[in-house]
mmCIF file of C-alpha atoms and ligand atoms in Angstrom:
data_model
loop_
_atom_site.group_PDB
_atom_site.id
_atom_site.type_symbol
_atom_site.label_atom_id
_atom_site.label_comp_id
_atom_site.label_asym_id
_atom_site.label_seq_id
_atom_site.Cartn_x
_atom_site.Cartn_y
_atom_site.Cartn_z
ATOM 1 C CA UNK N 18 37.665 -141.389 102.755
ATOM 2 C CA UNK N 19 40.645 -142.794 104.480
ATOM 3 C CA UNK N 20 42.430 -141.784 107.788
ATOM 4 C CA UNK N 21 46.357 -141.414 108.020
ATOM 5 C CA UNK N 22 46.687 -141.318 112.148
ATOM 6 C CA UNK N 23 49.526 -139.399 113.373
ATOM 7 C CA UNK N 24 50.929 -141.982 116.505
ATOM 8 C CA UNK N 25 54.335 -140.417 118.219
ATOM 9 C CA UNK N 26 55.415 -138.351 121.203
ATOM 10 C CA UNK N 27 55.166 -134.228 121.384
ATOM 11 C CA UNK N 28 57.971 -132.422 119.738
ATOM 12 C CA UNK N 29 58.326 -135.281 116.922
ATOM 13 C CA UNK N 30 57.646 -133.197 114.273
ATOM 14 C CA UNK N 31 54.358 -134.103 113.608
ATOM 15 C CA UNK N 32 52.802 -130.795 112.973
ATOM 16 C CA UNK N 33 55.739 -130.289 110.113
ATOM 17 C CA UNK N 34 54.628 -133.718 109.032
ATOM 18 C CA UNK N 35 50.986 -132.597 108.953
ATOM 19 C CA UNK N 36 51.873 -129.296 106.919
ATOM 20 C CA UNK N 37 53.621 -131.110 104.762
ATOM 21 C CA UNK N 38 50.973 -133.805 104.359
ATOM 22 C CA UNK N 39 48.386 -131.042 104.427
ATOM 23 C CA UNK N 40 49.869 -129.444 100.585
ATOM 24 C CA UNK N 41 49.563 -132.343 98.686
ATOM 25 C CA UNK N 42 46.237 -132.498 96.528
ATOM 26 C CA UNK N 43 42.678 -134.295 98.456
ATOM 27 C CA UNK N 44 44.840 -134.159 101.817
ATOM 28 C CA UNK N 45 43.289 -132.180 104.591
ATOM 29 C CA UNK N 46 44.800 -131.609 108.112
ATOM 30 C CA UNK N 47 42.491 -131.687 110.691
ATOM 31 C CA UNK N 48 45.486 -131.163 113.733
ATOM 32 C CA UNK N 49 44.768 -133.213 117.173
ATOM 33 C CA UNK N 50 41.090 -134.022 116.654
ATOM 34 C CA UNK N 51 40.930 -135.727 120.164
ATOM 35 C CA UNK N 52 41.208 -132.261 121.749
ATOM 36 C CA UNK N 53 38.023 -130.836 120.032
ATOM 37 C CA UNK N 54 35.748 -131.263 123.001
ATOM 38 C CA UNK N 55 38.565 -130.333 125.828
ATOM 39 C CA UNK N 56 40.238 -127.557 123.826
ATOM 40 C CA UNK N 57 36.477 -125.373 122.981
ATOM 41 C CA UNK N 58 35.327 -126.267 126.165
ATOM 42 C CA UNK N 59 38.608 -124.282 127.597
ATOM 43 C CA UNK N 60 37.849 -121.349 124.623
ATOM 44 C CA UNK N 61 41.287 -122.168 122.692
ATOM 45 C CA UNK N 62 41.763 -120.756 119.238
ATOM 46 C CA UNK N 63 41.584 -122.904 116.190
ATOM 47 C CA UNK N 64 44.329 -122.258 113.898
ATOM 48 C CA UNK N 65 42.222 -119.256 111.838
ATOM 49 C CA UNK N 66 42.461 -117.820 115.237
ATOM 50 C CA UNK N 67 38.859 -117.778 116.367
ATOM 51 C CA UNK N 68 37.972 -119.201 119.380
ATOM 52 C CA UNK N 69 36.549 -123.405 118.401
ATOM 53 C CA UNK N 70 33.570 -122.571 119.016
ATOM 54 C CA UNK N 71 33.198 -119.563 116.908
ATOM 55 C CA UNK N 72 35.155 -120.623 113.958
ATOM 56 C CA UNK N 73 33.095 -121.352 110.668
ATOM 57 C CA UNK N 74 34.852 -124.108 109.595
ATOM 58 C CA UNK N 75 33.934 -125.595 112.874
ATOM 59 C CA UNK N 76 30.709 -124.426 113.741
ATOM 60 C CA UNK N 77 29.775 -126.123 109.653
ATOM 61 C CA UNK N 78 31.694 -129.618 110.247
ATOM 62 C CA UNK N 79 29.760 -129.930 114.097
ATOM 63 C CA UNK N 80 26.124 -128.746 113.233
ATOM 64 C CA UNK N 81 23.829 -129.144 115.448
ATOM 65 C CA UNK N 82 26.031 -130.437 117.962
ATOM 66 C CA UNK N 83 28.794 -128.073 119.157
ATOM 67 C CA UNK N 84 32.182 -128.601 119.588
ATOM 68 C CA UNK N 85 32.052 -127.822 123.132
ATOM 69 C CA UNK N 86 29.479 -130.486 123.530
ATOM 70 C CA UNK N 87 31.623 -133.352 122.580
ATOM 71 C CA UNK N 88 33.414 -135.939 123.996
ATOM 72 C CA UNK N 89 36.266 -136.765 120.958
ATOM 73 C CA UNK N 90 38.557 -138.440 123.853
ATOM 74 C CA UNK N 91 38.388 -141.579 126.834
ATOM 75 C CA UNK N 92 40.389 -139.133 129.212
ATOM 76 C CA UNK N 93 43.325 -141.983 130.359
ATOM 77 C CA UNK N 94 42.390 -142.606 133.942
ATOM 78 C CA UNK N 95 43.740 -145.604 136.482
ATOM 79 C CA UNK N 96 43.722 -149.080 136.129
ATOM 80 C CA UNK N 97 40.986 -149.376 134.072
ATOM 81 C CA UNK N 98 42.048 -147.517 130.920
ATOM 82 C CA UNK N 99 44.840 -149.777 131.501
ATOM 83 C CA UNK N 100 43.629 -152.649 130.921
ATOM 84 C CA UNK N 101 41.008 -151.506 128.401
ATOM 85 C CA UNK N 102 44.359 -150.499 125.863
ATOM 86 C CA UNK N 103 45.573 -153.358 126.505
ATOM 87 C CA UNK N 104 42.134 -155.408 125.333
ATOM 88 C CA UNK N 105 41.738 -153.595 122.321
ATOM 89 C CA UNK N 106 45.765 -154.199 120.897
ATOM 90 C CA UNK N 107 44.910 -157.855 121.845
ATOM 91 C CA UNK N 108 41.548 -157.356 119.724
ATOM 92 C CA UNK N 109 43.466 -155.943 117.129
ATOM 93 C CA UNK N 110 46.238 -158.277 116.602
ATOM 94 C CA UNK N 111 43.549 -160.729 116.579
ATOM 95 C CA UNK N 112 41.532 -158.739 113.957
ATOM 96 C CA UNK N 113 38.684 -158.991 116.233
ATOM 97 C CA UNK N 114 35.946 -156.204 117.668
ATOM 98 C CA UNK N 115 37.094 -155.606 121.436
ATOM 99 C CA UNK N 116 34.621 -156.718 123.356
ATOM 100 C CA UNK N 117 33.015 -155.478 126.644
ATOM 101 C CA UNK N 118 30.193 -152.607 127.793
ATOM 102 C CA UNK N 119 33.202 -150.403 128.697
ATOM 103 C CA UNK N 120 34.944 -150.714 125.462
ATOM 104 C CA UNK N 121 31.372 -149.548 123.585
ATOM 105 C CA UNK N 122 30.630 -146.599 126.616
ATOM 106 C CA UNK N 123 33.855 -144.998 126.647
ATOM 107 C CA UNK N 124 36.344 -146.025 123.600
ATOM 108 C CA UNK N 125 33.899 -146.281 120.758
ATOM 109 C CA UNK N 126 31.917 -143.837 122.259
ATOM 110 C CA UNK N 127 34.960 -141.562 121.348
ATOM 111 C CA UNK N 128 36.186 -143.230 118.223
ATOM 112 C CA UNK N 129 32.200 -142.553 116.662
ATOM 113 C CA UNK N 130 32.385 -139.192 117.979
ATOM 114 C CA UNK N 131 35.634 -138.286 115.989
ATOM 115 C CA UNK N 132 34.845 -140.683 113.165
ATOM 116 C CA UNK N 133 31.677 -138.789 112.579
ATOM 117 C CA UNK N 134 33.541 -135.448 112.360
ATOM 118 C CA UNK N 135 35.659 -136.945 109.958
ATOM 119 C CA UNK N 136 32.955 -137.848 107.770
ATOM 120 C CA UNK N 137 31.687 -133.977 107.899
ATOM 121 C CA UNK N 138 35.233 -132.707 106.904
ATOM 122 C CA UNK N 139 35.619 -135.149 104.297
ATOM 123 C CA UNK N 140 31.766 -134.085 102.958
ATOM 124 C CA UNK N 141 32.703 -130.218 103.955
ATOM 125 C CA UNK N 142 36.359 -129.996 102.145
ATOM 126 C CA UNK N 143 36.103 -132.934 99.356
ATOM 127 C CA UNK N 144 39.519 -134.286 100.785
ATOM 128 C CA UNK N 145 40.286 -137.760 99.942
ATOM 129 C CA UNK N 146 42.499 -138.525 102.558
ATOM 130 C CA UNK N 147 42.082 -136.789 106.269
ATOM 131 C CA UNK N 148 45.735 -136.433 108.818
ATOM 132 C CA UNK N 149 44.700 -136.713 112.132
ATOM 133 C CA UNK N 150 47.355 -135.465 114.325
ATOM 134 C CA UNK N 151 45.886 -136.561 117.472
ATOM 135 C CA UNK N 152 49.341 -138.622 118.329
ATOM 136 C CA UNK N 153 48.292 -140.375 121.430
ATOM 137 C CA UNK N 154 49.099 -144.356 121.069
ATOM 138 C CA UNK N 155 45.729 -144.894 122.966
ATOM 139 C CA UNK N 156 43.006 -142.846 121.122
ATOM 140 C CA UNK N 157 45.146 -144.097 118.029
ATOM 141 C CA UNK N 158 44.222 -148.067 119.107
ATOM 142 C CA UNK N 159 40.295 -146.755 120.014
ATOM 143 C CA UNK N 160 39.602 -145.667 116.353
ATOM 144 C CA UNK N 161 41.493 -148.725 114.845
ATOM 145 C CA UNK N 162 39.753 -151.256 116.730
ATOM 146 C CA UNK N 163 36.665 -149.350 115.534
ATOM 147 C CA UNK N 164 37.815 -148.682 112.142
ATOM 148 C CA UNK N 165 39.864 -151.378 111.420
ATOM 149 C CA UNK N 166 40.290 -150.467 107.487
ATOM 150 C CA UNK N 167 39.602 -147.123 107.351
ATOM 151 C CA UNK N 168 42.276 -145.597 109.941
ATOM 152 C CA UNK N 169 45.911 -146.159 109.227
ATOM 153 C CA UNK N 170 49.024 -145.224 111.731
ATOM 154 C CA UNK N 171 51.931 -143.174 110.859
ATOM 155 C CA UNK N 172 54.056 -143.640 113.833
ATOM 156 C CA UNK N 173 56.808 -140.977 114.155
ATOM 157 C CA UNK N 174 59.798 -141.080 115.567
ATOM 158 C CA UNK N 175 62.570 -138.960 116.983
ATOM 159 C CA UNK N 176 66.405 -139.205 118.569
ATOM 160 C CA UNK N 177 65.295 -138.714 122.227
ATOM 161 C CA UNK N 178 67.552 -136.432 123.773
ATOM 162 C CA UNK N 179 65.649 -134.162 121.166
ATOM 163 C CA UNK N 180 62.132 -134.451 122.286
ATOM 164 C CA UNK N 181 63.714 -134.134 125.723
ATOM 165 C CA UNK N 182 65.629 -130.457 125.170
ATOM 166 C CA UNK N 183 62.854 -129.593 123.383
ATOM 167 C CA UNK N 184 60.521 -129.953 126.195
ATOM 168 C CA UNK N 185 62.332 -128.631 128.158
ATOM 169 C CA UNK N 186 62.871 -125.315 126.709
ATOM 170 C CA UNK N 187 58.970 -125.414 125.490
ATOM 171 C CA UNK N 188 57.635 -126.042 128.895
ATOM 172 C CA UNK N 189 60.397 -125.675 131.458
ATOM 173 C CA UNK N 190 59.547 -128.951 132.707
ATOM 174 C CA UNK N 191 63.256 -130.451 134.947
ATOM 175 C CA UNK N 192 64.928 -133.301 132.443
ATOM 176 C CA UNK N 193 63.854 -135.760 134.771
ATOM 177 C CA UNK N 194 60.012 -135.185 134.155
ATOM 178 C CA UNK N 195 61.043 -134.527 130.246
ATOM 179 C CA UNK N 196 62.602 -137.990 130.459
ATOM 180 C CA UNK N 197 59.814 -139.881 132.645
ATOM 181 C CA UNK N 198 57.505 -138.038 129.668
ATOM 182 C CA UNK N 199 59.856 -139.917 126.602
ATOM 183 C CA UNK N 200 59.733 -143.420 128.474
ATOM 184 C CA UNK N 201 55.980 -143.256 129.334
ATOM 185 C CA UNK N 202 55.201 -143.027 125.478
ATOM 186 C CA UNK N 203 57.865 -144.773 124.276
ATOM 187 C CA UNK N 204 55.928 -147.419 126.041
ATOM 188 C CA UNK N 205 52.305 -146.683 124.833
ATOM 189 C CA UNK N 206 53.901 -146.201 121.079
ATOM 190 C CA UNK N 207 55.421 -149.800 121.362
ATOM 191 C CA UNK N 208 52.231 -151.130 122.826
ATOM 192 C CA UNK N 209 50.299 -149.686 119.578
ATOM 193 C CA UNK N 210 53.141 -150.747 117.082
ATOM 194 C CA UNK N 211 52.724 -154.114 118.341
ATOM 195 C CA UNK N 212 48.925 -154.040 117.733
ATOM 196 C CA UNK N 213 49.725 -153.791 114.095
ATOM 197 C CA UNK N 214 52.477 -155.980 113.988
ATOM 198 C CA UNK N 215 55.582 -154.898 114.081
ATOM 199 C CA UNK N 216 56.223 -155.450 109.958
ATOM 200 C CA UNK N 217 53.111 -153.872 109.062
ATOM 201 C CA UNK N 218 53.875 -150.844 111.135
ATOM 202 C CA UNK N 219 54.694 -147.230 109.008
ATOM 203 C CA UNK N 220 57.225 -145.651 110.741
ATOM 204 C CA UNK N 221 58.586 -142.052 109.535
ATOM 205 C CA UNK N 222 62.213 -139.913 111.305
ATOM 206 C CA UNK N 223 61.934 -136.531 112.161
ATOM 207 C CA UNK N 224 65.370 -136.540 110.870
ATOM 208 C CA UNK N 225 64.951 -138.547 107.573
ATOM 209 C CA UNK N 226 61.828 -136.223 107.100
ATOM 210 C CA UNK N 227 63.788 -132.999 107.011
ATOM 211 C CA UNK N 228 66.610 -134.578 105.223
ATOM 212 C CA UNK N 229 64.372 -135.970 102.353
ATOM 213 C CA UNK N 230 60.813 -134.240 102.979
ATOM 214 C CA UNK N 231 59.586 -135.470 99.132
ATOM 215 C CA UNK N 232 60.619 -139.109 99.531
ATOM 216 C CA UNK N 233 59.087 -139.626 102.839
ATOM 217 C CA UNK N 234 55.749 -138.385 101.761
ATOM 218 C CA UNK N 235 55.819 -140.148 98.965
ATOM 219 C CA UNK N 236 56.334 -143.261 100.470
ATOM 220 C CA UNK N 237 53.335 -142.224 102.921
ATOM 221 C CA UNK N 238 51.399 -141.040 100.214
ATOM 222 C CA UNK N 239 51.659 -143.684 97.481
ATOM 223 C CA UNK N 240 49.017 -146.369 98.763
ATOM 224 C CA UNK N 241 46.681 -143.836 98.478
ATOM 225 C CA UNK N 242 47.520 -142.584 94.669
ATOM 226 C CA UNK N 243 48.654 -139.326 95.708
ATOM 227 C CA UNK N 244 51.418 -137.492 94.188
ATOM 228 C CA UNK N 245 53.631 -135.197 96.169
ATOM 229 C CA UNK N 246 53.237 -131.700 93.984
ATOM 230 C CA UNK N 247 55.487 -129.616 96.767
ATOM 231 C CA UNK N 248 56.961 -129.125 99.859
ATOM 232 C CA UNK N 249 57.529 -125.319 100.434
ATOM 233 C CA UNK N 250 55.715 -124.602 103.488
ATOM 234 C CA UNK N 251 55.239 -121.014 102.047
ATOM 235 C CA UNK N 252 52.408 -122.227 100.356
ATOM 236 C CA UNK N 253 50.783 -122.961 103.102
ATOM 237 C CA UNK N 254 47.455 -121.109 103.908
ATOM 238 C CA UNK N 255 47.657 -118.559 106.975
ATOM 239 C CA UNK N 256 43.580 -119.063 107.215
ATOM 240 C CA UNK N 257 44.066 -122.866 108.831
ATOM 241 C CA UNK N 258 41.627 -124.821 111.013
ATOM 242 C CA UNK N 259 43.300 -127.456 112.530
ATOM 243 C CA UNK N 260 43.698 -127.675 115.853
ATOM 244 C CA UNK N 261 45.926 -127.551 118.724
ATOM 245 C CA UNK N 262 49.255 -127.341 116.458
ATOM 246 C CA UNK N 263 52.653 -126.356 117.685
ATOM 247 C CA UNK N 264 53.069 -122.489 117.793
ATOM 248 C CA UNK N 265 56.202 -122.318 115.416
ATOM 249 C CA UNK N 266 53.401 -122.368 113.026
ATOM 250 C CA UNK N 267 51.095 -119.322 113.960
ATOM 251 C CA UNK N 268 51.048 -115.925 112.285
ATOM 252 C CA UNK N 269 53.686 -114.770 109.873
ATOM 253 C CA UNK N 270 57.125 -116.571 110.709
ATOM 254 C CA UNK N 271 59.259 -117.790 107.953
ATOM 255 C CA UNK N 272 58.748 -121.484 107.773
ATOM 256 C CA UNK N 273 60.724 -123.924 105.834
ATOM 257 C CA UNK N 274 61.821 -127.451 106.644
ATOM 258 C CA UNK N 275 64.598 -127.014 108.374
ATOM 259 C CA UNK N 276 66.216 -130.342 110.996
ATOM 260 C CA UNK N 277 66.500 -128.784 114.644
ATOM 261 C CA UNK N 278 69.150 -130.615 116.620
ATOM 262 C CA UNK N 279 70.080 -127.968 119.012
ATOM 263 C CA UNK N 280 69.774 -130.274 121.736
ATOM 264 C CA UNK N 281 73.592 -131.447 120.604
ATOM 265 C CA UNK N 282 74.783 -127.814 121.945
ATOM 266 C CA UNK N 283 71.965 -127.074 124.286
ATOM 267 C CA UNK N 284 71.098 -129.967 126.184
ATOM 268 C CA UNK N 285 72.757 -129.520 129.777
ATOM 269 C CA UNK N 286 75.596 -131.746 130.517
ATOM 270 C CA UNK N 287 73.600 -133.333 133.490
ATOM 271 C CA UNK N 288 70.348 -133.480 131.653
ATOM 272 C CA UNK N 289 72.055 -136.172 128.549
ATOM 273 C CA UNK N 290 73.804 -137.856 131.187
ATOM 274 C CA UNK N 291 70.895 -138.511 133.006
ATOM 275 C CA UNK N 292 68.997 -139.137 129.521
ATOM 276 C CA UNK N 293 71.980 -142.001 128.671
ATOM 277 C CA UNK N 294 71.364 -143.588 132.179
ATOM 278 C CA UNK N 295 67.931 -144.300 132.226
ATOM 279 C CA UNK N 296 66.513 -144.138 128.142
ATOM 280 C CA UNK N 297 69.607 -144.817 126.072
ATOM 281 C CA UNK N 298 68.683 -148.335 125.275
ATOM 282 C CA UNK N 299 64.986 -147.126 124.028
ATOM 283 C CA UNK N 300 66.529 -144.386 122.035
ATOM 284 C CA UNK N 301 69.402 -147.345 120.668
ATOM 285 C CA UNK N 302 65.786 -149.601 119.964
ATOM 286 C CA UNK N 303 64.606 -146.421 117.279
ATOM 287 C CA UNK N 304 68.276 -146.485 115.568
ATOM 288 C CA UNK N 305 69.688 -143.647 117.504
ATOM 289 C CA UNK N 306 73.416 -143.797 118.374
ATOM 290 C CA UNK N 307 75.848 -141.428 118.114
HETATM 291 ZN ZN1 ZN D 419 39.096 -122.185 112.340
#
């Protein structure tokens, strides 16, 4: 069993990347994993639509242990969550074990948590390879200084001003918290990239996704000996149990892989000129320019 990590920003395209990952044959899509514990604890649906902790697939994969029971994430907190990131990309650049009591309470405690799930979904669906959509740089560097050869990082990428109209229509949030949003990661993604070396690091484009969906997962997919048998998204199931996905994908709307770049029309005037003046040399740093 091996783990392809998910690592970017939300509205990257990562569920579409999932999906897509999610058809090929022994790939299984288990959504943002980290949210288990926070998400049935709240009574959110899974994907078939049940509530987490009623849903079979679920209620098999935790056993004894419900999900509501679990702790699958180190909530990020203050200084010391900091500084504990920043320990384990040191620890794995190093291709050490982090050390420290905190590292074992709170990160590993976590990374097990999720790694043992992993292990039942594997066991429960026969999937050779599991896509954990979790995203967060953070939780990403928690299971790969626990895991060092087992969990891999995909880190996505896409043109800013995109993931910032898209928040902002999603949530309503003002462009200048969709903007302090972008940087924040941008920063945490860069931290993580550098923990695996910045030549090592997979990277994947929204953009170049949609433009060329089978190359791109076949260039994800080859280490592991997987072919790439389709990409129509109509094939994919409408019973689903990952969780926490982006709604485009619930119930019956027509899905295909189609590049959204709206935000050239859409984004206010005053949002993109606020976006140039304070993240145009990140987006410049991930090859976006005109
Ligand atoms: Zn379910």
């Amino acid at each position: 069993m091996r783990i392809l990590y998910l690592v970017g920003d939300s509205r990257s395209g990562s569920t579409l990347l999932q999906h897509l990952l999610s058809l090929q044959p022994g790939v299984h899509a288990l959504g943002e994993l980290r949210r288990l514990g926070a998400l049935s604890r709240a009574n959110q649906p899974c994907a078939c639509g049940a509530p987490l902790g009623e849903c079979e697939f679920w209620c098999g994969v935790c056993g004894e242990t419900p999900a509501e029971q679990r702790t699958t994430e180190n909530v990020p907190s203050g200084l010391a969550w900091r500084l504990s990131m920043l320990r384990e990309a040191t620890a794995i650049r190093g291709g050490l074990i982090p050390a420290g009591a905190l590292f074992r309470r709170r990160s590993h405690a976590a990374a097990k948590e999720c790694f043992r799930l992993y292990e039942a979904v594997a066991r429960e669906t026969g999937a050779s390879l599991l896509i954990d959509n979790s995203k967060e740089p953070d939780h990403f560097l928690h299971m790969r200084a626990s895991y060092p050869d087992l969990v891999e990082p995909v880190f996505l990428h896409r043109d800013g001003r995109g993931i910032t109209w898209s928040k902002m229509r999603r949530t309503g949030v003002s462009a200048g918290a969709a903007i302090d949003g972008y940087i924040w990661m941008q920063r945490l993604i860069e931290t993580a990239r550098r923990a695996i070396g910045l030549n090592k690091a997979t990277e994947m484009k929204y953009e170049e996704l949609c433009e060329d969906p089978e190359g791109g997962l076949a260039r994800l997919l080859s280490p592991y000996d997987i072919p790439v048998e389709t990409v129509d998204l109509g094939e994919l199931s409408d019973v689903r149990h990952d969780i926490g996905g982006s709604p485009t994908f619930k119930g019956a709307e027509r899905r295909e892989v189609k590049l959204d770049e709206r935000w050239r029309e859409d984004l206010p005037q005053d949002a993109l000129e606020e976006f140039q003046r304070r993240a145009s040399r990140l987006n410049h740093f991930r090859g976006y320019t005109d």
